[in-house]
Coordinates of C-alpha atoms in Angstrom, one line a residue:
P29 CA -48.5 -53.3 -23.0
R30 CA -52.3 -51.8 -22.0
A31 CA -51.5 -49.1 -24.4
V32 CA -48.5 -47.6 -27.2
F33 CA -48.0 -43.9 -28.3
I34 CA -47.1 -43.5 -30.9
V35 CA -45.1 -39.6 -31.3
G36 CA -45.2 -38.2 -35.1
T37 CA -42.6 -37.3 -36.1
P38 CA -40.5 -33.9 -36.6
V39 CA -39.0 -34.4 -39.7
V40 CA -40.3 -32.2 -42.4
A41 CA -41.2 -34.1 -44.9
I42 CA -43.0 -36.6 -43.3
N43 CA -44.7 -34.8 -40.1
N44 CA -47.5 -36.9 -39.4
D45 CA -48.6 -37.7 -42.4
D46 CA -51.4 -39.8 -42.5
V47 CA -50.8 -41.8 -38.7
S48 CA -54.0 -41.7 -38.4
S49 CA -55.2 -44.4 -40.7
I50 CA -52.3 -46.4 -40.4
I51 CA -53.2 -46.1 -35.9
L52 CA -56.9 -47.3 -37.7
E53 CA -55.4 -50.2 -39.4
L54 CA -53.2 -51.4 -36.7
E55 CA -56.0 -51.2 -34.2
E56 CA -57.5 -54.2 -35.5
E57 CA -54.1 -56.4 -35.1
V58 CA -53.0 -55.8 -31.7
S59 CA -54.7 -55.4 -28.2
A60 CA -53.4 -52.2 -26.9
K61 CA -55.2 -49.2 -27.2
L62 CA -53.3 -47.5 -29.9
I63 CA -52.8 -43.5 -28.5
W64 CA -51.2 -40.7 -31.8
I65 CA -49.5 -37.8 -29.6
D66 CA -49.9 -35.2 -32.7
T67 CA -46.7 -33.1 -32.4
D68 CA -46.7 -29.6 -35.2
G69 CA -42.9 -30.6 -35.4
F70 CA -40.1 -27.8 -35.2
K71 CA -43.5 -24.8 -35.2
T72 CA -42.5 -24.4 -31.5
K73 CA -39.7 -23.6 -29.0
A74 CA -41.8 -24.4 -25.9
A75 CA -41.4 -27.6 -23.9
I76 CA -44.5 -26.4 -22.6
N77 CA -46.6 -27.0 -25.6
G78 CA -45.4 -30.7 -25.4
Y79 CA -47.5 -31.2 -22.0
D80 CA -50.3 -29.8 -23.4
I81 CA -49.7 -32.6 -26.4
V82 CA -49.6 -35.2 -23.9
A83 CA -52.0 -33.8 -21.6
H84 CA -54.7 -33.7 -25.1
A85 CA -54.1 -37.5 -26.2
L86 CA -54.7 -38.5 -22.5
L87 CA -57.8 -36.8 -22.3
K88 CA -58.8 -37.8 -25.9
Y89 CA -58.0 -41.3 -26.2
V90 CA -57.4 -42.4 -22.5
V91 CA -59.5 -40.6 -19.9
E92 CA -62.9 -42.4 -19.2
P93 CA -66.2 -40.1 -18.7
A94 CA -68.1 -41.5 -15.6
N95 CA -71.5 -41.2 -15.7
K96 CA -73.5 -38.2 -14.0
G97 CA -72.6 -38.3 -10.1
E98 CA -70.3 -41.0 -9.6
K99 CA -67.3 -38.9 -8.2
D100 CA -65.4 -41.1 -5.9
S101 CA -64.0 -39.5 -2.4
F102 CA -60.7 -39.3 -3.9
V103 CA -57.9 -36.2 -5.6
N104 CA -55.9 -36.2 -8.8
L105 CA -52.3 -35.5 -8.1
I106 CA -51.2 -34.6 -11.2
S107 CA -47.7 -34.4 -11.6
F108 CA -45.4 -33.9 -15.0
S109 CA -42.5 -33.7 -13.7
E110 CA -42.0 -34.2 -9.8
K111 CA -39.3 -35.9 -8.5
E112 CA -40.8 -39.1 -6.6
Q113 CA -39.2 -38.2 -2.9
D114 CA -40.9 -34.5 -3.7
L115 CA -44.4 -36.5 -4.6
K116 CA -43.5 -38.6 -1.3
R117 CA -44.2 -35.8 0.8
I118 CA -47.2 -34.5 -0.5
T119 CA -48.9 -37.9 -0.6
D120 CA -48.2 -38.5 3.3
L121 CA -49.3 -34.7 3.8
L122 CA -52.7 -36.0 2.0
A123 CA -52.9 -39.9 3.5
A124 CA -52.8 -37.9 7.5
L125 CA -55.8 -35.9 6.5
N126 CA -57.5 -38.9 5.4
L127 CA -57.6 -38.2 1.9
E128 CA -56.9 -41.1 -1.0
W129 CA -54.9 -40.0 -4.2
N130 CA -55.1 -41.0 -8.3
L131 CA -51.2 -40.2 -9.0
I132 CA -51.5 -38.9 -12.8
P133 CA -50.1 -39.1 -15.2
Q134 CA -46.2 -39.4 -14.3
Y135 CA -46.2 -42.7 -12.0
G136 CA -49.7 -43.4 -12.5
S137 CA -51.1 -46.7 -14.9
Y138 CA -53.7 -46.6 -17.4
D139 CA -56.4 -47.6 -15.0
N140 CA -55.5 -45.0 -13.0
I141 CA -55.6 -42.2 -16.0
A142 CA -59.2 -44.1 -17.0
N143 CA -59.8 -42.8 -13.8
A144 CA -59.3 -39.2 -13.5
A145 CA -63.0 -38.0 -14.4
K146 CA -64.3 -40.2 -11.3
A147 CA -62.6 -37.5 -8.9
A148 CA -63.6 -35.1 -6.3
G149 CA -61.2 -32.5 -7.8
S150 CA -57.5 -32.7 -9.2
I151 CA -54.5 -30.6 -7.6
V152 CA -52.2 -30.0 -9.9
L153 CA -48.0 -29.7 -8.5
N154 CA -47.1 -27.6 -11.4
E155 CA -49.6 -24.9 -13.2
D156 CA -47.6 -24.6 -16.3
E157 CA -47.2 -28.1 -17.3
G158 CA -50.2 -29.8 -15.1
G159 CA -52.8 -26.6 -15.7
Y160 CA -54.3 -27.9 -19.0
F161 CA -55.1 -31.8 -17.9
A162 CA -56.9 -30.1 -14.9
D163 CA -58.6 -27.1 -17.0
I164 CA -60.4 -30.0 -19.4
L165 CA -61.2 -32.4 -16.4
E166 CA -63.0 -29.7 -15.4
E167 CA -65.1 -28.4 -18.1
E168 CA -65.6 -31.6 -19.7
C169 CA -66.1 -33.5 -17.1
G170 CA -66.6 -31.3 -13.8
V171 CA -64.0 -32.2 -12.0
S172 CA -62.5 -29.6 -9.2
H173 CA -59.5 -27.9 -10.4
I174 CA -58.3 -26.9 -7.3
K175 CA -55.7 -24.3 -7.4
A176 CA -53.6 -24.9 -4.1
E177 CA -50.1 -23.6 -2.8
L178 CA -48.1 -26.3 -3.0
P179 CA -47.2 -27.6 1.0
V180 CA -43.8 -25.5 0.8
G181 CA -42.4 -24.5 4.2
S182 CA -44.9 -24.4 7.2
A183 CA -47.0 -21.6 6.5
G184 CA -47.6 -22.9 3.0
T185 CA -48.4 -26.3 4.5
R186 CA -50.6 -25.0 7.1
R187 CA -52.8 -23.0 4.1
F188 CA -52.4 -26.0 1.6
I189 CA -54.2 -28.5 4.8
R190 CA -56.6 -25.4 5.7
L191 CA -57.6 -25.5 1.7
I192 CA -58.0 -29.2 1.4
T193 CA -59.7 -29.6 4.9
S194 CA -62.5 -26.5 4.5
I195 CA -63.1 -28.0 0.0
F196 CA -63.3 -31.7 1.2
H197 CA -64.8 -31.0 4.7
L198 CA -62.1 -32.6 6.9
P199 CA -63.1 -32.3 10.5
D200 CA -60.7 -29.7 12.6
A201 CA -57.9 -28.2 10.1
G202 CA -56.3 -27.3 13.4
Q203 CA -55.4 -31.1 14.3
Y204 CA -54.1 -31.6 10.7
E205 CA -52.2 -29.1 11.1
K206 CA -49.9 -29.9 14.1
M207 CA -49.4 -33.1 11.8
G208 CA -47.7 -31.5 9.1
Q209 CA -45.7 -30.0 11.5
E210 CA -45.0 -33.6 12.9
L211 CA -43.7 -34.3 9.4
A212 CA -42.1 -31.4 8.7
K213 CA -40.4 -31.9 11.8
P214 CA -37.2 -34.1 10.9
Y215 CA -36.6 -31.4 7.6
I216 CA -37.1 -27.9 9.7
G217 CA -33.6 -26.9 11.5
K218 CA -31.5 -29.4 9.6
K219 CA -28.0 -27.0 8.5
I220 CA -27.4 -28.7 5.5
L221 CA -25.7 -25.8 3.8
R222 CA -23.9 -25.2 6.7
G223 CA -20.2 -24.7 6.1

């Protein structure tokens, strides 16, 4: 594997004791990148803290800094828990806008995550889960955190398209809005709760 994640155990007696020195020893013996997820055991009851801890580890150990001026035209699509079919709808819309995306960290490869600092911007699908990741990419790497309303419903999709076309200087948002309506047609008017 390219990477191995090591999660500190929450067992109170040995909670994260000297995991880093064990990792340093093992790094000489294995070719994979060893990434420590430094947990705080039972101190928190909020799942949201777990997303931030994982994001912190990815930013610290996997994301490679981009050289000054080394920005590509793709956008990071940050997803931690969205379903694959929901992501497909958003990636279909980005494809219709002729915008390349980098799906991270869920469904993304090691290289996708490593290249996150080269993106022109980041769209977070759930700010509670991925907001920290995008904020640090913006602060440390200059990757704009695009706070976009998700393309849910026809009005939300229009607003999403207008924002993305204006940020990335794409021509004529109107033509893309028509495409968005075409993409949505199969789902509009379905009466899935009838009866």
